[in-house]
Coordinates of C-alpha atoms and ligand atoms in Angstrom, one line a residue:
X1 CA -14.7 78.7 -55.2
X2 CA -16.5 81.9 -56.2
X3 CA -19.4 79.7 -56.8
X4 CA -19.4 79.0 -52.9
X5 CA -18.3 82.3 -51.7
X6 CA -21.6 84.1 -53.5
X7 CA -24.1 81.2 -52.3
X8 CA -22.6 82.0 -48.5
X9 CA -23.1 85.6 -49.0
X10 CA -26.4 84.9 -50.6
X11 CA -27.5 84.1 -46.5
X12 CA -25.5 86.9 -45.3
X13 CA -28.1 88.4 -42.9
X14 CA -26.0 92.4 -43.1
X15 CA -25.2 92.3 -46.4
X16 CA -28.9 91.9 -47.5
X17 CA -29.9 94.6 -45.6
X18 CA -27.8 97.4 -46.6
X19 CA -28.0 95.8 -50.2
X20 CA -31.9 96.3 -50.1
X21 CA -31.7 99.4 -48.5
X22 CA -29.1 100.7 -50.8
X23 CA -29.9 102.5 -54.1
X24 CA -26.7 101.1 -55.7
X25 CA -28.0 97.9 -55.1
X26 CA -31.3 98.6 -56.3
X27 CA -30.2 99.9 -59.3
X28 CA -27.2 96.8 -59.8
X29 CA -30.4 94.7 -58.9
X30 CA -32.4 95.5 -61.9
X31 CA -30.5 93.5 -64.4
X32 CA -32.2 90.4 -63.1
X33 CA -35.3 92.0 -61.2
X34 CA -37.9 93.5 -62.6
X35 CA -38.7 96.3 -60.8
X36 CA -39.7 96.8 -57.1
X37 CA -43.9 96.6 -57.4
X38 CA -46.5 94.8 -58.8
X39 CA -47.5 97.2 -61.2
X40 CA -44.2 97.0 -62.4
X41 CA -43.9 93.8 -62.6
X42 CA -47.1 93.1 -64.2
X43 CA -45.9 96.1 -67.2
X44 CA -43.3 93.4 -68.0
X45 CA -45.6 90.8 -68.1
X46 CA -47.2 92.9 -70.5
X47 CA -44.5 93.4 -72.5
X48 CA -43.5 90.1 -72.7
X49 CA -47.0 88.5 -73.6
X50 CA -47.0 91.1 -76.7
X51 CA -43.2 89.6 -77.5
X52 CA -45.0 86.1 -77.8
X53 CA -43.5 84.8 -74.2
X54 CA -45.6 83.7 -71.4
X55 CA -44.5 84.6 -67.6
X56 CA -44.2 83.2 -64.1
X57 CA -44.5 85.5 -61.5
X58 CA -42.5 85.6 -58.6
X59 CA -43.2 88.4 -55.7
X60 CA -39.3 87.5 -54.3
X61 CA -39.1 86.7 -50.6
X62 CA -37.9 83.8 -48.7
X63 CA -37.2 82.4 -45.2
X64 CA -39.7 84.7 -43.5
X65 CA -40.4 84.4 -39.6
X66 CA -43.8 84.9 -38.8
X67 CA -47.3 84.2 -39.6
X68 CA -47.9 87.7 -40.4
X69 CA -45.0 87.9 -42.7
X70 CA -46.1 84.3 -44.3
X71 CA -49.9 86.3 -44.9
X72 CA -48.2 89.1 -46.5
X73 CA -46.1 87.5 -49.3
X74 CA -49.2 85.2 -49.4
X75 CA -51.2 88.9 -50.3
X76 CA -49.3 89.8 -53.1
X77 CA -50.1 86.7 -54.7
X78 CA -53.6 86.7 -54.5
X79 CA -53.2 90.4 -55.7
X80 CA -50.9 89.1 -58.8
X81 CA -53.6 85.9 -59.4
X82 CA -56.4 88.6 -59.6
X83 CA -54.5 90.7 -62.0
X84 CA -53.3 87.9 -64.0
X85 CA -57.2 87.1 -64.8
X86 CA -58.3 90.6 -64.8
X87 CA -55.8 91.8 -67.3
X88 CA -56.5 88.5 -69.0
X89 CA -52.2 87.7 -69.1
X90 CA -50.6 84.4 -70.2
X91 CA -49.3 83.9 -66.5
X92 CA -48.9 82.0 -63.6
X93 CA -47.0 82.5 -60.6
X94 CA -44.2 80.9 -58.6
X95 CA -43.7 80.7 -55.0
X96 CA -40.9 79.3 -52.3
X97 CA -42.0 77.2 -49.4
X98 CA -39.6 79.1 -47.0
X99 CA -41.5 82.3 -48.0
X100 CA -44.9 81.3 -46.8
X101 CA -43.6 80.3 -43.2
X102 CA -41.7 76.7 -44.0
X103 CA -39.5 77.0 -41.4
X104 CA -41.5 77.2 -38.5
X105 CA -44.6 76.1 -39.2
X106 CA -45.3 73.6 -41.9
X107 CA -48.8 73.2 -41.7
X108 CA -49.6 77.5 -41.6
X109 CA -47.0 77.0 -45.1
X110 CA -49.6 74.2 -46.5
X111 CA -52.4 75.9 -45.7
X112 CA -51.2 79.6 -47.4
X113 CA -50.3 77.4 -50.5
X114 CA -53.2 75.5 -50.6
X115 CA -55.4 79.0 -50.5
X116 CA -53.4 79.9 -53.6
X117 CA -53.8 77.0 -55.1
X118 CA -57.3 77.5 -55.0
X119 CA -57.8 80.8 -55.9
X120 CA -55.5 79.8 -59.1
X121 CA -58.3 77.3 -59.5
X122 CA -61.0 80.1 -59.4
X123 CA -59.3 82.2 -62.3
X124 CA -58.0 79.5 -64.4
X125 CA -54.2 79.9 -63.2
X126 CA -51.4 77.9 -61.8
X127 CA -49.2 77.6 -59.2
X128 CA -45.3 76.5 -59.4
X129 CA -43.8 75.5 -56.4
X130 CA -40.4 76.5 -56.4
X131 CA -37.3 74.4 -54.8
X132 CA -34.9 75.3 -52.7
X133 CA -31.7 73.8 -51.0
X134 CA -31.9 69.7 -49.9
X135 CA -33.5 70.4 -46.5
X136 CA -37.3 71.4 -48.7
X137 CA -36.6 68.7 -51.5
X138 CA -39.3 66.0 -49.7
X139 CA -41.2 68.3 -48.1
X140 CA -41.6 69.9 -51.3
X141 CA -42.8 67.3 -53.5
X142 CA -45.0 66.1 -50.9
X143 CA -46.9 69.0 -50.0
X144 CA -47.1 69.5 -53.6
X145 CA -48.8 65.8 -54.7
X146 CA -51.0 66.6 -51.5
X147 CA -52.2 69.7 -52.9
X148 CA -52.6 68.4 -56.5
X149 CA -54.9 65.4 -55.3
X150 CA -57.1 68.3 -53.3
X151 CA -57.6 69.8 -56.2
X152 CA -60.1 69.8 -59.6
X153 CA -58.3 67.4 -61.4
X154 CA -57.0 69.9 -63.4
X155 CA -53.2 70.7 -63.2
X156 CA -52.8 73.6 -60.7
X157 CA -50.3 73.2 -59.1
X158 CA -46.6 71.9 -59.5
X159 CA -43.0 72.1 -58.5
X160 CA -39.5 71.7 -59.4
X161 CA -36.7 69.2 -59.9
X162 CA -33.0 69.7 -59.7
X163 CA -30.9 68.1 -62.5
X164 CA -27.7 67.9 -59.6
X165 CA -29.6 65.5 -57.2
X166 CA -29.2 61.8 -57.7
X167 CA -33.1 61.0 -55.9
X168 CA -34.4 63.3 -59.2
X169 CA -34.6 60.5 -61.7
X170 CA -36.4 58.4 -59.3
X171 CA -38.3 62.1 -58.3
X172 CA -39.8 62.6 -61.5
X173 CA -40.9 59.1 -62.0
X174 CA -43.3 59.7 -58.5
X175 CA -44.7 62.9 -59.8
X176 CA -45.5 61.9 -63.6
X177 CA -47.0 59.3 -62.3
X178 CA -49.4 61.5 -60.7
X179 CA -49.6 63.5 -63.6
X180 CA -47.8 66.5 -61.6
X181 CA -46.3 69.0 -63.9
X182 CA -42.4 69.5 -63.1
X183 CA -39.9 72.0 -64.0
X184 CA -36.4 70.9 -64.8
X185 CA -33.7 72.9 -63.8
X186 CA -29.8 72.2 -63.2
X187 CA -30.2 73.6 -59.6
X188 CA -29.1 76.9 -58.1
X189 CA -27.3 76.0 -54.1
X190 CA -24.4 74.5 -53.0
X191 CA -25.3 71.0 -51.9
X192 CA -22.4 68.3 -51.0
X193 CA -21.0 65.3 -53.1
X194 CA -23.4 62.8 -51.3
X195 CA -26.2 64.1 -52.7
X196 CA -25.5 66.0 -55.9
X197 CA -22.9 65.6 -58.9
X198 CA -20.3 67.3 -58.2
X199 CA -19.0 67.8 -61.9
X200 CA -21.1 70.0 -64.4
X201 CA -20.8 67.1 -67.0
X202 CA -22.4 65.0 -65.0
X203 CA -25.3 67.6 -64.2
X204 CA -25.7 68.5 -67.6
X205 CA -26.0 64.8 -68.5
X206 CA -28.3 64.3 -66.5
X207 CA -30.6 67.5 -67.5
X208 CA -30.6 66.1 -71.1
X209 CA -31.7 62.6 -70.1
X210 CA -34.3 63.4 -67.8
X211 CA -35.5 66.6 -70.1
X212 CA -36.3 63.5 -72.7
X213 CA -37.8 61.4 -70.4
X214 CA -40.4 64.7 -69.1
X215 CA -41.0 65.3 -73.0
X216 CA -42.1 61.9 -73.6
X217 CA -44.4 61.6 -70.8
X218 CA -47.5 62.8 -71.1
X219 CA -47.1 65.4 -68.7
X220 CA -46.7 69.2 -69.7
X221 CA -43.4 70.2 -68.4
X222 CA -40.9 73.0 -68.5
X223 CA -37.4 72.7 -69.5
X224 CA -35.8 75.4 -67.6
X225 CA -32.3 76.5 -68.6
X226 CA -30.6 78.7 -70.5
X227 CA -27.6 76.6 -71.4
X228 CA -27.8 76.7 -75.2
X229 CA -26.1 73.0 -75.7
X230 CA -28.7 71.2 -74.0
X231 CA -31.8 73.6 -76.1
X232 CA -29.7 72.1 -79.3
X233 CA -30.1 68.7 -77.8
X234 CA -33.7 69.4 -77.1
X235 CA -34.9 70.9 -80.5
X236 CA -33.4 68.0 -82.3
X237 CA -34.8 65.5 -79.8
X238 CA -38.4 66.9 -80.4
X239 CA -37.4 67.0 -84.5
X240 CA -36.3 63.0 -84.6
X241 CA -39.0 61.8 -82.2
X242 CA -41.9 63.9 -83.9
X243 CA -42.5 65.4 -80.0
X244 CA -45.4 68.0 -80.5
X245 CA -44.5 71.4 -79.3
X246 CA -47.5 71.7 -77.1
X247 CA -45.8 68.9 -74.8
X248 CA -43.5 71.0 -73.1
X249 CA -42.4 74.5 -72.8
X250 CA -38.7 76.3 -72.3
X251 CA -38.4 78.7 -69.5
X252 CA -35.8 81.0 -68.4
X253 CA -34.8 84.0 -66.2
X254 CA -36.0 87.2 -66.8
X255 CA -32.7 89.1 -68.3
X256 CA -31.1 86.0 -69.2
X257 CA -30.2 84.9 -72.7
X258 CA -33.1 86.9 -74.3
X259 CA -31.5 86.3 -77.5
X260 CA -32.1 82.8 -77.4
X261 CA -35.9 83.3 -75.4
X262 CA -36.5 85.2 -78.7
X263 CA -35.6 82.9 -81.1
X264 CA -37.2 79.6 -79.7
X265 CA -40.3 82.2 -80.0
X266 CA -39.4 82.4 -83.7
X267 CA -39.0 78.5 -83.9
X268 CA -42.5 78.4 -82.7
X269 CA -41.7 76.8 -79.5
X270 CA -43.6 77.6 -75.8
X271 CA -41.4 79.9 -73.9
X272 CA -42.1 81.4 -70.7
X273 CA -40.0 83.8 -68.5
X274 CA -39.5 83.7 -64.6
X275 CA -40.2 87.5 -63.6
X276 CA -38.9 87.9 -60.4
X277 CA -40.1 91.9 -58.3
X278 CA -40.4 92.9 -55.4
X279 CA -37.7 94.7 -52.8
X280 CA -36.4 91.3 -51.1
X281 CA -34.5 90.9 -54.5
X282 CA -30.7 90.4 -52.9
X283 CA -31.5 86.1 -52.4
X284 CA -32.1 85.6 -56.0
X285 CA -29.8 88.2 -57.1
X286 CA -26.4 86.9 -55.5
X287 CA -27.5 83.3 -56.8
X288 CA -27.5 84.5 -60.2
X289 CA -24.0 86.0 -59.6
X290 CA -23.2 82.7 -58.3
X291 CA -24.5 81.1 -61.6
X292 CA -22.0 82.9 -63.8
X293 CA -18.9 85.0 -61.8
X294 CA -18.7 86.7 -65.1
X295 CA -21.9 88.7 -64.1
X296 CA -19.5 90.4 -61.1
X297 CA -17.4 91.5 -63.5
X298 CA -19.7 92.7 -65.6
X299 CA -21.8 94.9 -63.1
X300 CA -18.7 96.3 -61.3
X301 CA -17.6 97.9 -64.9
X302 CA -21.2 98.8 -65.7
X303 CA -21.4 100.4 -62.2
X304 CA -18.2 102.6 -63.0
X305 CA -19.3 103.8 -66.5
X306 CA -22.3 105.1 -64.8
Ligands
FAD401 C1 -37.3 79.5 -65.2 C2 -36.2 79.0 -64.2 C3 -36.7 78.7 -62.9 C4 -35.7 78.2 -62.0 N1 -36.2 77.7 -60.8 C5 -35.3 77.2 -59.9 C6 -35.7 76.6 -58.7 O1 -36.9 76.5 -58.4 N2 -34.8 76.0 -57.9 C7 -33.4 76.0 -58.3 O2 -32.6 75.5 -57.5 N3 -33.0 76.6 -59.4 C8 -33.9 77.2 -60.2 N4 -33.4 77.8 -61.4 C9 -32.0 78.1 -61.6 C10 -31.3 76.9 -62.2 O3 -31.2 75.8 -61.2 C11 -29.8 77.2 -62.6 O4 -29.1 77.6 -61.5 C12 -29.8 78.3 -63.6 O5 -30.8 78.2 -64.6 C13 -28.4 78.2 -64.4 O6 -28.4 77.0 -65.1 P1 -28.5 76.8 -66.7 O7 -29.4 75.7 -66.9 O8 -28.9 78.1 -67.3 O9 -27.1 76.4 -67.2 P2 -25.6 76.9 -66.9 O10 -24.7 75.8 -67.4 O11 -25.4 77.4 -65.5 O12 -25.5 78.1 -67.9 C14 -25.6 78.0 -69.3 C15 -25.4 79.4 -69.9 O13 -26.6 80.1 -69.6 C16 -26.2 81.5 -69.3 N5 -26.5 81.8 -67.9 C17 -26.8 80.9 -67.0 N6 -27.0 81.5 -65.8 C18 -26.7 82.8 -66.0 C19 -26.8 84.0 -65.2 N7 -27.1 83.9 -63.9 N8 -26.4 85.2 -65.7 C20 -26.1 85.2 -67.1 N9 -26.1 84.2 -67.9 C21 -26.4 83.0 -67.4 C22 -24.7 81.6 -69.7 O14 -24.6 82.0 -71.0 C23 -24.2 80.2 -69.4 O15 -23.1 79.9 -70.2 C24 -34.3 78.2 -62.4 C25 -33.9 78.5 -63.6 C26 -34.9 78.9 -64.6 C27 -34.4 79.2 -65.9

């Protein structure tokens, strides 16, 4: 039920404003955000890179309203693509449909992707398409096998698919046939029982039998999650099937589980880190709340011994 409650307030219009606004929230924000600029952003990158992690960069926005809005988020991510090459970073970046003007105008949304996928083409990047609720799940994979055939040849682009939906087996068939590059995760919105499995078991299932299948395939892919049961599952998968380590990569949230980020280093395994900036942060932030209640808990104490 909390679940729910922090994925509705998530879309509450007020509470995101004064959250934003707010220098409590700012500073609450920062245990999942990584600071409020680019330069910031790309420190951590930095950092990370010298801990033996790659990065995907997300400038954090979503839902905007306007073509002008859509060409500003689009701004930052030529900006970050630019840096990425000049600084000469193990990085790529991430993006949300809704954020480059989805929701009004489709084609402007293709067309502000498609110039970032081809500036990523220019300096050797990539671009990750991430997914958001049902509503963008065909939209999604479509725009993103139209952009991929566009392109070089060369991977460039590539998007996400949620452990909780039933269509994702058949999902990740379509794109690996294509040779599209998916990230698995378990999925972060509320969607209802006719689409998505309602028990965790059954999600986490899933994750583990599609993960194997991506592994397998040919295709480079990202196993994103942080729940250390299904890594287990994973490592010894890739151990009995003699899987080579450059097949596939684990990713995770920035300020998640770093523990476990820094021992698959160790292990000699590909791990990158989603490095979310920027000051639209509250989205992302109450979904990661939602992920794990506990988190509540945990900043409300932290917030009073400060
Ligand atoms: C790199 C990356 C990219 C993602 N991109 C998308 C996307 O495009 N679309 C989408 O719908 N979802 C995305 N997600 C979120 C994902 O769908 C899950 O909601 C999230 O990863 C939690 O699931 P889990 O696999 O970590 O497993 P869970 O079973 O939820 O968690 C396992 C364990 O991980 C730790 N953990 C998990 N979440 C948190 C948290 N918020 N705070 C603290 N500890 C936590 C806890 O120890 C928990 O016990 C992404 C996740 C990652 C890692």
């Amino acid at each position: 039920m909390l679940r729910s409650a922090l994925i509705a307030l998530s879309q509450n219009k007020n509470l995101r404003q004064f959250a934003e606004n707010s220098s409590m929230g700012r500073r609450m924000s920062s245990r999942f955000v990584a600071g409020m600029s680019v330069d910031e952003a790309l420190a951590v990158c930095e950092r990370m890179n010298r801990e033996g992690t790659a990065v995907t960069l997300d400038a954090l926005g979503e839902s905007v309203a306007t073509e002008a809005e859509a060409r500003r988020s689009a701004e930052v991510y030529h900006r970050l693509l630019d840096a990425i090459r000049a600084r000469g970073l193990k990085a790529n970046v991430s993006v949300k449909l809704s954020q480059m003007g989805m929701d009004f105008d489709p084609v402007l949304a293709e067309r502000v992707v498609g110039e970032m996928v081809e500036h990523a083409a220019k300096v050797d990047s990539f671009v990750r398409i991430d997914m958001e609720g049902s509503p963008y799940t065909e939209a999604t994979i479509a725009m993103t096998e139209r952009l991929q055939a566009k392109g070089d040849g060369k991977a460039r682009v590539g998007t996400v698919l949620q452990a909780y939906l039933y269509r994702t087996a058949g999902d990740a068939e379509r794109l690996l046939r294509q040779g599209i590059r998916i990230r698995l995760c378990k999925g972060a919105y509320m969607e209802s029982a006719e689409i998505a499995f309602p028990a965790k078991a059954d999600v986490d299932a899933n994750y583990g039998t599609l993960a194997e299948r991506m592994m397998t395939s040919g295709v480079f892919c990202g196993m994103a999650t942080h729940d250390e049961a299904i890594v287990e599952r994973l490592v010894a998968f890739v151990r009995e099937r003699g899987v080579s380590r450059e097949a596939f990569e684990f990713q995770m949230l920035y300020g998640i589980r770093r523990d476990l980020q820094r021992r698959l280093v160790r292990e000699g395994f590909g791990v990158r880190v989603y490095v979310p900036f920027g000051p639209e942060w509250y989205p992302y932030f109450m979904r990661r709340l939602a992920e794990r209640p506990a988190n509540v808990l945990f900043l409300v104490k932290n917030f009073f011994k400060n």
